[in-house]
mmCIF file with all atom_site columns, C-alpha atoms in Angstrom:
data_model
loop_
_atom_site.group_PDB
_atom_site.id
_atom_site.type_symbol
_atom_site.label_atom_id
_atom_site.label_alt_id
_atom_site.label_comp_id
_atom_site.label_asym_id
_atom_site.label_entity_id
_atom_site.label_seq_id
_atom_site.pdbx_PDB_ins_code
_atom_site.Cartn_x
_atom_site.Cartn_y
_atom_site.Cartn_z
_atom_site.occupancy
_atom_site.B_iso_or_equiv
_atom_site.pdbx_formal_charge
_atom_site.auth_seq_id
_atom_site.auth_comp_id
_atom_site.auth_asym_id
_atom_site.auth_atom_id
_atom_site.pdbx_PDB_model_num
ATOM 1   C CA . MET A 1 1   ? 7.194  45.169 18.142  1.00 46.00 ? 1   MET A CA 1
ATOM 2   C CA . PRO A 1 2   ? 9.122  47.792 20.170  1.00 46.00 ? 2   PRO A CA 1
ATOM 3   C CA . PRO A 1 3   ? 12.928 47.643 20.179  1.00 50.00 ? 3   PRO A CA 1
ATOM 4   C CA . LYS A 1 4   ? 14.437 45.496 22.914  1.00 47.00 ? 4   LYS A CA 1
ATOM 5   C CA . ALA A 1 5   ? 15.789 47.359 25.904  1.00 46.00 ? 5   ALA A CA 1
ATOM 6   C CA . ARG A 1 6   ? 19.572 47.253 26.190  1.00 46.00 ? 6   ARG A CA 1
ATOM 7   C CA . PRO A 1 7   ? 20.510 45.013 29.120  1.00 44.00 ? 7   PRO A CA 1
ATOM 8   C CA . GLY A 1 8   ? 21.357 46.503 32.468  1.00 42.00 ? 8   GLY A CA 1
ATOM 9   C CA . ARG A 1 9   ? 20.192 50.032 31.790  1.00 42.00 ? 9   ARG A CA 1
ATOM 10  C CA . LYS A 1 10  ? 17.052 50.153 33.901  1.00 43.00 ? 10  LYS A CA 1
ATOM 11  C CA . SER A 1 11  ? 18.862 49.088 37.046  1.00 42.00 ? 11  SER A CA 1
ATOM 12  C CA . GLY A 1 12  ? 21.528 51.737 36.510  1.00 42.00 ? 12  GLY A CA 1
ATOM 13  C CA . ALA A 1 13  ? 19.079 54.518 35.679  1.00 43.00 ? 13  ALA A CA 1
ATOM 14  C CA . VAL A 1 14  ? 18.428 55.654 39.235  1.00 48.00 ? 14  VAL A CA 1
ATOM 15  C CA . ARG A 1 15  ? 21.887 54.978 40.640  1.00 57.00 ? 15  ARG A CA 1
ATOM 16  C CA . ASP A 1 16  ? 24.005 56.349 37.820  1.00 81.00 ? 16  ASP A CA 1
ATOM 17  C CA . PRO A 1 17  ? 22.720 59.465 36.013  1.00 86.00 ? 17  PRO A CA 1
ATOM 18  C CA . GLU A 1 18  ? 25.806 59.634 33.786  1.00 90.00 ? 18  GLU A CA 1
ATOM 19  C CA . ARG A 1 19  ? 25.312 56.061 32.631  1.00 91.00 ? 19  ARG A CA 1
ATOM 20  C CA . THR A 1 20  ? 21.613 56.626 32.072  1.00 92.00 ? 20  THR A CA 1
ATOM 21  C CA . SER A 1 21  ? 22.272 59.749 30.028  1.00 93.00 ? 21  SER A CA 1
ATOM 22  C CA . ALA A 1 22  ? 24.830 57.865 27.909  1.00 94.00 ? 22  ALA A CA 1
ATOM 23  C CA . ALA A 1 23  ? 22.383 54.988 27.380  1.00 95.00 ? 23  ALA A CA 1
ATOM 24  C CA . ILE A 1 24  ? 19.657 57.357 26.185  1.00 96.00 ? 24  ILE A CA 1
ATOM 25  C CA . LEU A 1 25  ? 22.052 59.132 23.856  1.00 96.00 ? 25  LEU A CA 1
ATOM 26  C CA . ALA A 1 26  ? 23.326 55.857 22.374  1.00 96.00 ? 26  ALA A CA 1
ATOM 27  C CA . ALA A 1 27  ? 19.753 54.684 21.841  1.00 97.00 ? 27  ALA A CA 1
ATOM 28  C CA . ALA A 1 28  ? 18.846 57.992 20.216  1.00 97.00 ? 28  ALA A CA 1
ATOM 29  C CA . ILE A 1 29  ? 21.796 57.754 17.827  1.00 97.00 ? 29  ILE A CA 1
ATOM 30  C CA . ASP A 1 30  ? 20.587 54.307 16.764  1.00 97.00 ? 30  ASP A CA 1
ATOM 31  C CA . GLU A 1 31  ? 16.973 55.392 16.361  1.00 97.00 ? 31  GLU A CA 1
ATOM 32  C CA . PHE A 1 32  ? 17.650 58.635 14.482  1.00 97.00 ? 32  PHE A CA 1
ATOM 33  C CA . SER A 1 33  ? 20.241 57.029 12.198  1.00 96.00 ? 33  SER A CA 1
ATOM 34  C CA . GLU A 1 34  ? 17.878 54.182 11.305  1.00 96.00 ? 34  GLU A CA 1
ATOM 35  C CA . HIS A 1 35  ? 14.654 56.163 10.882  1.00 96.00 ? 35  HIS A CA 1
ATOM 36  C CA . GLY A 1 36  ? 15.634 59.804 10.370  1.00 94.00 ? 36  GLY A CA 1
ATOM 37  C CA . PHE A 1 37  ? 14.250 62.648 12.415  1.00 94.00 ? 37  PHE A CA 1
ATOM 38  C CA . GLY A 1 38  ? 10.655 62.269 11.212  1.00 93.00 ? 38  GLY A CA 1
ATOM 39  C CA . GLY A 1 39  ? 10.521 58.510 11.648  1.00 96.00 ? 39  GLY A CA 1
ATOM 40  C CA . ALA A 1 40  ? 12.276 58.302 15.007  1.00 96.00 ? 40  ALA A CA 1
ATOM 41  C CA . ARG A 1 41  ? 10.004 57.828 18.022  1.00 96.00 ? 41  ARG A CA 1
ATOM 42  C CA . ILE A 1 42  ? 10.653 58.854 21.608  1.00 96.00 ? 42  ILE A CA 1
ATOM 43  C CA . ASP A 1 43  ? 8.893  55.671 22.783  1.00 95.00 ? 43  ASP A CA 1
ATOM 44  C CA . ALA A 1 44  ? 11.349 53.584 20.755  1.00 97.00 ? 44  ALA A CA 1
ATOM 45  C CA . ILE A 1 45  ? 14.370 55.494 22.072  1.00 97.00 ? 45  ILE A CA 1
ATOM 46  C CA . ALA A 1 46  ? 13.197 55.017 25.666  1.00 96.00 ? 46  ALA A CA 1
ATOM 47  C CA . ALA A 1 47  ? 12.653 51.292 25.031  1.00 95.00 ? 47  ALA A CA 1
ATOM 48  C CA . ARG A 1 48  ? 16.123 50.907 23.502  1.00 95.00 ? 48  ARG A CA 1
ATOM 49  C CA . ALA A 1 49  ? 17.677 52.677 26.487  1.00 95.00 ? 49  ALA A CA 1
ATOM 50  C CA . GLY A 1 50  ? 15.615 50.783 29.069  1.00 93.00 ? 50  GLY A CA 1
ATOM 51  C CA . VAL A 1 51  ? 14.140 53.926 30.625  1.00 93.00 ? 51  VAL A CA 1
ATOM 52  C CA . ASN A 1 52  ? 10.715 55.542 30.716  1.00 91.00 ? 52  ASN A CA 1
ATOM 53  C CA . LYS A 1 53  ? 9.849  58.586 28.624  1.00 92.00 ? 53  LYS A CA 1
ATOM 54  C CA . ARG A 1 54  ? 9.647  60.844 31.645  1.00 92.00 ? 54  ARG A CA 1
ATOM 55  C CA . MET A 1 55  ? 13.282 60.121 32.480  1.00 92.00 ? 55  MET A CA 1
ATOM 56  C CA . LEU A 1 56  ? 14.276 60.747 28.865  1.00 94.00 ? 56  LEU A CA 1
ATOM 57  C CA . TYR A 1 57  ? 12.566 64.140 28.884  1.00 94.00 ? 57  TYR A CA 1
ATOM 58  C CA . HIS A 1 58  ? 14.199 64.921 32.227  1.00 92.00 ? 58  HIS A CA 1
ATOM 59  C CA . TYR A 1 59  ? 17.685 64.378 30.801  1.00 94.00 ? 59  TYR A CA 1
ATOM 60  C CA . PHE A 1 60  ? 17.309 65.785 27.300  1.00 95.00 ? 60  PHE A CA 1
ATOM 61  C CA . GLY A 1 61  ? 14.082 67.773 26.979  1.00 92.00 ? 61  GLY A CA 1
ATOM 62  C CA . ASP A 1 62  ? 12.022 67.346 23.823  1.00 93.00 ? 62  ASP A CA 1
ATOM 63  C CA . LYS A 1 63  ? 12.743 65.471 20.593  1.00 95.00 ? 63  LYS A CA 1
ATOM 64  C CA . ASP A 1 64  ? 14.437 68.465 18.940  1.00 94.00 ? 64  ASP A CA 1
ATOM 65  C CA . ALA A 1 65  ? 16.772 68.933 21.892  1.00 96.00 ? 65  ALA A CA 1
ATOM 66  C CA . LEU A 1 66  ? 17.671 65.240 21.956  1.00 97.00 ? 66  LEU A CA 1
ATOM 67  C CA . TYR A 1 67  ? 18.321 65.221 18.215  1.00 97.00 ? 67  TYR A CA 1
ATOM 68  C CA . GLU A 1 68  ? 20.576 68.280 18.532  1.00 97.00 ? 68  GLU A CA 1
ATOM 69  C CA . ARG A 1 69  ? 22.525 66.505 21.268  1.00 97.00 ? 69  ARG A CA 1
ATOM 70  C CA . VAL A 1 70  ? 22.881 63.490 18.965  1.00 97.00 ? 70  VAL A CA 1
ATOM 71  C CA . LEU A 1 71  ? 24.337 65.709 16.233  1.00 97.00 ? 71  LEU A CA 1
ATOM 72  C CA . GLN A 1 72  ? 26.757 67.273 18.689  1.00 97.00 ? 72  GLN A CA 1
ATOM 73  C CA . GLN A 1 73  ? 27.814 63.828 19.882  1.00 97.00 ? 73  GLN A CA 1
ATOM 74  C CA . ILE A 1 74  ? 28.634 62.518 16.407  1.00 97.00 ? 74  ILE A CA 1
ATOM 75  C CA . TYR A 1 75  ? 30.585 65.638 15.473  1.00 97.00 ? 75  TYR A CA 1
ATOM 76  C CA . ASP A 1 76  ? 32.491 65.514 18.749  1.00 97.00 ? 76  ASP A CA 1
ATOM 77  C CA . GLY A 1 77  ? 33.233 61.849 18.037  1.00 97.00 ? 77  GLY A CA 1
ATOM 78  C CA . ILE A 1 78  ? 34.964 62.357 14.707  1.00 97.00 ? 78  ILE A CA 1
ATOM 79  C CA . ARG A 1 79  ? 36.717 65.570 15.731  1.00 97.00 ? 79  ARG A CA 1
ATOM 80  C CA . GLY A 1 80  ? 37.988 63.955 18.949  1.00 96.00 ? 80  GLY A CA 1
ATOM 81  C CA . ALA A 1 81  ? 39.305 60.948 17.038  1.00 97.00 ? 81  ALA A CA 1
ATOM 82  C CA . GLU A 1 82  ? 41.095 63.292 14.604  1.00 96.00 ? 82  GLU A CA 1
ATOM 83  C CA . ARG A 1 83  ? 42.807 65.091 17.470  1.00 95.00 ? 83  ARG A CA 1
ATOM 84  C CA . ARG A 1 84  ? 44.225 61.792 18.702  1.00 96.00 ? 84  ARG A CA 1
ATOM 85  C CA . LEU A 1 85  ? 46.090 61.394 15.401  1.00 96.00 ? 85  LEU A CA 1
ATOM 86  C CA . ASN A 1 86  ? 48.509 64.149 16.539  1.00 95.00 ? 86  ASN A CA 1
ATOM 87  C CA . LEU A 1 87  ? 48.910 65.370 12.961  1.00 96.00 ? 87  LEU A CA 1
ATOM 88  C CA . ARG A 1 88  ? 50.789 68.511 13.987  1.00 93.00 ? 88  ARG A CA 1
ATOM 89  C CA . ASP A 1 89  ? 53.735 66.223 14.725  1.00 92.00 ? 89  ASP A CA 1
ATOM 90  C CA . ARG A 1 90  ? 53.661 64.564 11.314  1.00 95.00 ? 90  ARG A CA 1
ATOM 91  C CA . ASP A 1 91  ? 55.400 65.320 8.047   1.00 97.00 ? 91  ASP A CA 1
ATOM 92  C CA . PRO A 1 92  ? 52.889 67.293 5.935   1.00 97.00 ? 92  PRO A CA 1
ATOM 93  C CA . GLU A 1 93  ? 52.478 64.702 3.168   1.00 97.00 ? 93  GLU A CA 1
ATOM 94  C CA . ALA A 1 94  ? 52.264 61.835 5.643   1.00 97.00 ? 94  ALA A CA 1
ATOM 95  C CA . GLY A 1 95  ? 49.785 63.848 7.703   1.00 98.00 ? 95  GLY A CA 1
ATOM 96  C CA . ILE A 1 96  ? 47.481 64.473 4.749   1.00 98.00 ? 96  ILE A CA 1
ATOM 97  C CA . ARG A 1 97  ? 47.573 60.802 3.807   1.00 98.00 ? 97  ARG A CA 1
ATOM 98  C CA . GLU A 1 98  ? 46.835 59.766 7.369   1.00 97.00 ? 98  GLU A CA 1
ATOM 99  C CA . LEU A 1 99  ? 43.935 62.196 7.614   1.00 98.00 ? 99  LEU A CA 1
ATOM 100 C CA . ALA A 1 100 ? 42.473 60.928 4.338   1.00 98.00 ? 100 ALA A CA 1
ATOM 101 C CA . LEU A 1 101 ? 42.762 57.276 5.375   1.00 98.00 ? 101 LEU A CA 1
ATOM 102 C CA . PHE A 1 102 ? 41.429 58.030 8.837   1.00 98.00 ? 102 PHE A CA 1
ATOM 103 C CA . THR A 1 103 ? 38.411 59.825 7.357   1.00 98.00 ? 103 THR A CA 1
ATOM 104 C CA . TRP A 1 104 ? 37.694 56.928 5.011   1.00 98.00 ? 104 TRP A CA 1
ATOM 105 C CA . ARG A 1 105 ? 37.940 54.316 7.748   1.00 97.00 ? 105 ARG A CA 1
ATOM 106 C CA . TYR A 1 106 ? 35.874 56.412 10.148  1.00 98.00 ? 106 TYR A CA 1
ATOM 107 C CA . PHE A 1 107 ? 33.108 56.662 7.562   1.00 97.00 ? 107 PHE A CA 1
ATOM 108 C CA . ILE A 1 108 ? 33.154 52.877 7.119   1.00 97.00 ? 108 ILE A CA 1
ATOM 109 C CA . GLU A 1 109 ? 33.247 52.115 10.845  1.00 97.00 ? 109 GLU A CA 1
ATOM 110 C CA . HIS A 1 110 ? 30.604 54.704 11.771  1.00 97.00 ? 110 HIS A CA 1
ATOM 111 C CA . PRO A 1 111 ? 27.727 54.391 9.301   1.00 95.00 ? 111 PRO A CA 1
ATOM 112 C CA . GLU A 1 112 ? 25.541 56.244 11.794  1.00 96.00 ? 112 GLU A CA 1
ATOM 113 C CA . PHE A 1 113 ? 27.639 59.357 11.137  1.00 97.00 ? 113 PHE A CA 1
ATOM 114 C CA . LEU A 1 114 ? 26.884 59.322 7.407   1.00 96.00 ? 114 LEU A CA 1
ATOM 115 C CA . SER A 1 115 ? 23.234 58.491 8.047   1.00 96.00 ? 115 SER A CA 1
ATOM 116 C CA . LEU A 1 116 ? 22.665 61.303 10.525  1.00 97.00 ? 116 LEU A CA 1
ATOM 117 C CA . ILE A 1 117 ? 24.467 63.882 8.404   1.00 96.00 ? 117 ILE A CA 1
ATOM 118 C CA . ALA A 1 118 ? 22.384 62.796 5.405   1.00 95.00 ? 118 ALA A CA 1
ATOM 119 C CA . THR A 1 119 ? 19.227 63.255 7.487   1.00 94.00 ? 119 THR A CA 1
ATOM 120 C CA . GLU A 1 120 ? 20.272 66.735 8.547   1.00 95.00 ? 120 GLU A CA 1
ATOM 121 C CA . ASN A 1 121 ? 21.105 67.667 4.952   1.00 95.00 ? 121 ASN A CA 1
ATOM 122 C CA . MET A 1 122 ? 17.671 66.504 3.836   1.00 93.00 ? 122 MET A CA 1
ATOM 123 C CA . ASN A 1 123 ? 16.261 68.923 6.410   1.00 92.00 ? 123 ASN A CA 1
ATOM 124 C CA . ARG A 1 124 ? 18.582 71.693 5.156   1.00 95.00 ? 124 ARG A CA 1
ATOM 125 C CA . ALA A 1 125 ? 20.489 71.696 8.452   1.00 96.00 ? 125 ALA A CA 1
ATOM 126 C CA . ARG A 1 126 ? 17.426 73.011 10.290  1.00 94.00 ? 126 ARG A CA 1
ATOM 127 C CA . VAL A 1 127 ? 18.694 71.965 13.711  1.00 95.00 ? 127 VAL A CA 1
ATOM 128 C CA . LEU A 1 128 ? 22.398 72.433 13.037  1.00 95.00 ? 128 LEU A CA 1
ATOM 129 C CA . ARG A 1 129 ? 21.970 76.024 11.845  1.00 95.00 ? 129 ARG A CA 1
ATOM 130 C CA . ALA A 1 130 ? 20.288 76.919 15.138  1.00 95.00 ? 130 ALA A CA 1
ATOM 131 C CA . ALA A 1 131 ? 22.820 75.128 17.369  1.00 96.00 ? 131 ALA A CA 1
ATOM 132 C CA . ALA A 1 132 ? 25.124 77.465 19.305  1.00 97.00 ? 132 ALA A CA 1
ATOM 133 C CA . TRP A 1 133 ? 28.019 74.989 19.109  1.00 97.00 ? 133 TRP A CA 1
ATOM 134 C CA . ALA A 1 134 ? 27.814 74.358 15.347  1.00 96.00 ? 134 ALA A CA 1
ATOM 135 C CA . PRO A 1 135 ? 29.907 77.296 14.000  1.00 95.00 ? 135 PRO A CA 1
ATOM 136 C CA . THR A 1 136 ? 33.000 76.144 15.905  1.00 96.00 ? 136 THR A CA 1
ATOM 137 C CA . VAL A 1 137 ? 32.610 72.350 15.906  1.00 96.00 ? 137 VAL A CA 1
ATOM 138 C CA . ASN A 1 138 ? 35.010 71.935 12.973  1.00 97.00 ? 138 ASN A CA 1
ATOM 139 C CA . SER A 1 139 ? 37.553 74.494 14.179  1.00 96.00 ? 139 SER A CA 1
ATOM 140 C CA . PRO A 1 140 ? 40.031 71.849 15.468  1.00 95.00 ? 140 PRO A CA 1
ATOM 141 C CA . LEU A 1 141 ? 40.026 70.128 12.075  1.00 97.00 ? 141 LEU A CA 1
ATOM 142 C CA . VAL A 1 142 ? 40.489 73.402 10.194  1.00 97.00 ? 142 VAL A CA 1
ATOM 143 C CA . GLY A 1 143 ? 43.362 74.357 12.481  1.00 97.00 ? 143 GLY A CA 1
ATOM 144 C CA . VAL A 1 144 ? 45.214 71.075 12.032  1.00 97.00 ? 144 VAL A CA 1
ATOM 145 C CA . LEU A 1 145 ? 44.644 71.008 8.279   1.00 98.00 ? 145 LEU A CA 1
ATOM 146 C CA . SER A 1 146 ? 45.807 74.629 7.970   1.00 98.00 ? 146 SER A CA 1
ATOM 147 C CA . ASP A 1 147 ? 49.002 73.709 9.803   1.00 98.00 ? 147 ASP A CA 1
ATOM 148 C CA . LEU A 1 148 ? 49.676 70.760 7.482   1.00 98.00 ? 148 LEU A CA 1
ATOM 149 C CA . LEU A 1 149 ? 49.012 72.829 4.371   1.00 98.00 ? 149 LEU A CA 1
ATOM 150 C CA . GLU A 1 150 ? 51.194 75.739 5.509   1.00 98.00 ? 150 GLU A CA 1
ATOM 151 C CA . ARG A 1 151 ? 54.092 73.482 6.446   1.00 98.00 ? 151 ARG A CA 1
ATOM 152 C CA . GLY A 1 152 ? 53.733 71.595 3.175   1.00 98.00 ? 152 GLY A CA 1
ATOM 153 C CA . ALA A 1 153 ? 53.747 74.847 1.201   1.00 98.00 ? 153 ALA A CA 1
ATOM 154 C CA . ALA A 1 154 ? 56.879 75.987 3.058   1.00 97.00 ? 154 ALA A CA 1
ATOM 155 C CA . LYS A 1 155 ? 58.583 72.736 2.022   1.00 96.00 ? 155 LYS A CA 1
ATOM 156 C CA . GLY A 1 156 ? 57.449 73.179 -1.568  1.00 96.00 ? 156 GLY A CA 1
ATOM 157 C CA . VAL A 1 157 ? 55.395 69.948 -1.618  1.00 97.00 ? 157 VAL A CA 1
ATOM 158 C CA . PHE A 1 158 ? 51.974 71.687 -1.557  1.00 98.00 ? 158 PHE A CA 1
ATOM 159 C CA . ARG A 1 159 ? 50.668 74.744 -3.363  1.00 97.00 ? 159 ARG A CA 1
ATOM 160 C CA . ALA A 1 160 ? 50.532 77.901 -1.296  1.00 97.00 ? 160 ALA A CA 1
ATOM 161 C CA . GLY A 1 161 ? 47.296 79.601 -0.323  1.00 96.00 ? 161 GLY A CA 1
ATOM 162 C CA . LEU A 1 162 ? 45.083 76.500 -0.229  1.00 97.00 ? 162 LEU A CA 1
ATOM 163 C CA . ASP A 1 163 ? 41.817 76.774 1.701   1.00 98.00 ? 163 ASP A CA 1
ATOM 164 C CA . PRO A 1 164 ? 41.661 73.988 4.325   1.00 98.00 ? 164 PRO A CA 1
ATOM 165 C CA . VAL A 1 165 ? 37.868 73.787 4.068   1.00 98.00 ? 165 VAL A CA 1
ATOM 166 C CA . ASP A 1 166 ? 38.089 73.316 0.290   1.00 98.00 ? 166 ASP A CA 1
ATOM 167 C CA . VAL A 1 167 ? 40.681 70.596 0.733   1.00 98.00 ? 167 VAL A CA 1
ATOM 168 C CA . TYR A 1 168 ? 38.663 68.736 3.354   1.00 98.00 ? 168 TYR A CA 1
ATOM 169 C CA . VAL A 1 169 ? 35.390 68.918 1.426   1.00 97.00 ? 169 VAL A CA 1
ATOM 170 C CA . ALA A 1 170 ? 37.084 67.618 -1.726  1.00 97.00 ? 170 ALA A CA 1
ATOM 171 C CA . MET A 1 171 ? 38.911 64.873 0.141   1.00 96.00 ? 171 MET A CA 1
ATOM 172 C CA . ALA A 1 172 ? 35.958 63.702 2.231   1.00 96.00 ? 172 ALA A CA 1
ATOM 173 C CA . GLY A 1 173 ? 33.674 63.928 -0.790  1.00 96.00 ? 173 GLY A CA 1
ATOM 174 C CA . VAL A 1 174 ? 35.654 61.207 -2.561  1.00 96.00 ? 174 VAL A CA 1
ATOM 175 C CA . GLY A 1 175 ? 34.799 58.802 0.240   1.00 96.00 ? 175 GLY A CA 1
ATOM 176 C CA . TRP A 1 176 ? 31.315 60.107 0.938   1.00 96.00 ? 176 TRP A CA 1
ATOM 177 C CA . MET A 1 177 ? 30.154 59.709 -2.653  1.00 95.00 ? 177 MET A CA 1
ATOM 178 C CA . TYR A 1 178 ? 31.456 56.138 -2.805  1.00 96.00 ? 178 TYR A CA 1
ATOM 179 C CA . LEU A 1 179 ? 29.773 55.007 0.416   1.00 96.00 ? 179 LEU A CA 1
ATOM 180 C CA . SER A 1 180 ? 26.528 56.890 -0.133  1.00 95.00 ? 180 SER A CA 1
ATOM 181 C CA . ASN A 1 181 ? 26.107 55.303 -3.569  1.00 95.00 ? 181 ASN A CA 1
ATOM 182 C CA . ARG A 1 182 ? 27.904 51.980 -3.184  1.00 96.00 ? 182 ARG A CA 1
ATOM 183 C CA . TYR A 1 183 ? 24.817 49.830 -3.730  1.00 96.00 ? 183 TYR A CA 1
ATOM 184 C CA . THR A 1 184 ? 23.591 51.563 -6.883  1.00 97.00 ? 184 THR A CA 1
ATOM 185 C CA . LEU A 1 185 ? 27.151 51.804 -8.216  1.00 97.00 ? 185 LEU A CA 1
ATOM 186 C CA . SER A 1 186 ? 27.714 48.113 -7.512  1.00 97.00 ? 186 SER A CA 1
ATOM 187 C CA . ALA A 1 187 ? 24.557 47.172 -9.400  1.00 98.00 ? 187 ALA A CA 1
ATOM 188 C CA . SER A 1 188 ? 25.065 49.502 -12.352 1.00 98.00 ? 188 SER A CA 1
ATOM 189 C CA . PHE A 1 189 ? 28.792 48.799 -12.852 1.00 97.00 ? 189 PHE A CA 1
ATOM 190 C CA . ASN A 1 190 ? 28.525 45.092 -12.003 1.00 97.00 ? 190 ASN A CA 1
ATOM 191 C CA . ARG A 1 191 ? 31.259 45.399 -9.383  1.00 96.00 ? 191 ARG A CA 1
ATOM 192 C CA . ASP A 1 192 ? 30.875 44.716 -5.669  1.00 97.00 ? 192 ASP A CA 1
ATOM 193 C CA . LEU A 1 193 ? 31.968 47.990 -4.108  1.00 96.00 ? 193 LEU A CA 1
ATOM 194 C CA . THR A 1 194 ? 31.183 46.614 -0.649  1.00 96.00 ? 194 THR A CA 1
ATOM 195 C CA . ASP A 1 195 ? 33.932 43.991 -0.940  1.00 97.00 ? 195 ASP A CA 1
ATOM 196 C CA . PRO A 1 196 ? 36.669 44.588 1.697   1.00 96.00 ? 196 PRO A CA 1
ATOM 197 C CA . ALA A 1 197 ? 39.383 44.586 -0.963  1.00 97.00 ? 197 ALA A CA 1
ATOM 198 C CA . GLU A 1 198 ? 37.512 47.241 -2.946  1.00 97.00 ? 198 GLU A CA 1
ATOM 199 C CA . LEU A 1 199 ? 37.063 49.341 0.190   1.00 97.00 ? 199 LEU A CA 1
ATOM 200 C CA . GLU A 1 200 ? 40.756 49.127 1.007   1.00 97.00 ? 200 GLU A CA 1
ATOM 201 C CA . ARG A 1 201 ? 41.710 50.034 -2.557  1.00 97.00 ? 201 ARG A CA 1
ATOM 202 C CA . TRP A 1 202 ? 39.414 53.064 -2.517  1.00 97.00 ? 202 TRP A CA 1
ATOM 203 C CA . GLY A 1 203 ? 40.951 54.313 0.716   1.00 97.00 ? 203 GLY A CA 1
ATOM 204 C CA . THR A 1 204 ? 44.368 54.338 -0.948  1.00 97.00 ? 204 THR A CA 1
ATOM 205 C CA . LEU A 1 205 ? 42.899 56.109 -3.969  1.00 97.00 ? 205 LEU A CA 1
ATOM 206 C CA . MET A 1 206 ? 41.293 58.693 -1.681  1.00 97.00 ? 206 MET A CA 1
ATOM 207 C CA . ALA A 1 207 ? 44.657 59.441 -0.059  1.00 97.00 ? 207 ALA A CA 1
ATOM 208 C CA . ASP A 1 208 ? 46.366 59.636 -3.475  1.00 97.00 ? 208 ASP A CA 1
ATOM 209 C CA . ALA A 1 209 ? 43.648 61.996 -4.720  1.00 96.00 ? 209 ALA A CA 1
ATOM 210 C CA . ALA A 1 210 ? 44.101 64.272 -1.704  1.00 97.00 ? 210 ALA A CA 1
ATOM 211 C CA . ILE A 1 211 ? 47.839 64.586 -2.351  1.00 97.00 ? 211 ILE A CA 1
ATOM 212 C CA . ALA A 1 212 ? 47.328 65.127 -6.095  1.00 96.00 ? 212 ALA A CA 1
ATOM 213 C CA . LEU A 1 213 ? 44.781 67.868 -5.374  1.00 96.00 ? 213 LEU A CA 1
ATOM 214 C CA . ILE A 1 214 ? 47.203 69.979 -3.365  1.00 98.00 ? 214 ILE A CA 1
ATOM 215 C CA . ALA A 1 215 ? 50.508 69.191 -5.089  1.00 97.00 ? 215 ALA A CA 1
ATOM 216 C CA . PRO A 1 216 ? 52.323 72.002 -6.926  1.00 95.00 ? 216 PRO A CA 1
ATOM 217 C CA . ARG A 1 217 ? 51.297 72.490 -10.541 1.00 87.00 ? 217 ARG A CA 1
ATOM 218 C CA . HIS A 1 218 ? 54.035 72.203 -13.085 1.00 76.00 ? 218 HIS A CA 1
ATOM 219 C CA . PRO A 1 219 ? 53.829 73.670 -16.581 1.00 69.00 ? 219 PRO A CA 1
#
């Protein structure tokens, strides 16, 4: 049975191109995150969006082009949300903690982000490596994290010379590993890692781990 069309989208398709484009993109995010690139179907995306395939192709081109736009959308989503934290105005330690907790909560609230990135990794970043926007999509994050690390080093609370990409990968990895493996870990350790209290506790641990990673080393 094809996915149900989202209400109100057909009527707005002709009158409101921006709304139609957004509806198609939202439907594509759902379809690609649920079925991966290989399993996603243009027919299903059109049905979810309440448009015909011809309109979908008109707005986004072929399946590869639509999938690339989906990737760009999810990266823009997390990077835009990070910018709204205004971390350049924060104390360095508080800023790192806030970034860690934000990242954890974003992962929980946006499972489609983890799913789509996992799909692209399975395909060895085939589409992302060819995307013109990809090399700079994380530049805002790197800039903000560099600022926090430099100010923290100047205050003596962080080690000097830390690579912001290293710090982010290590920090995000603590959350990514947990969420990507929470069902197998829950079964094998006999602990429900999907419980809200466990999720909240892990977010605090993730922030603590980020601070411990970059703190000065003492003999």
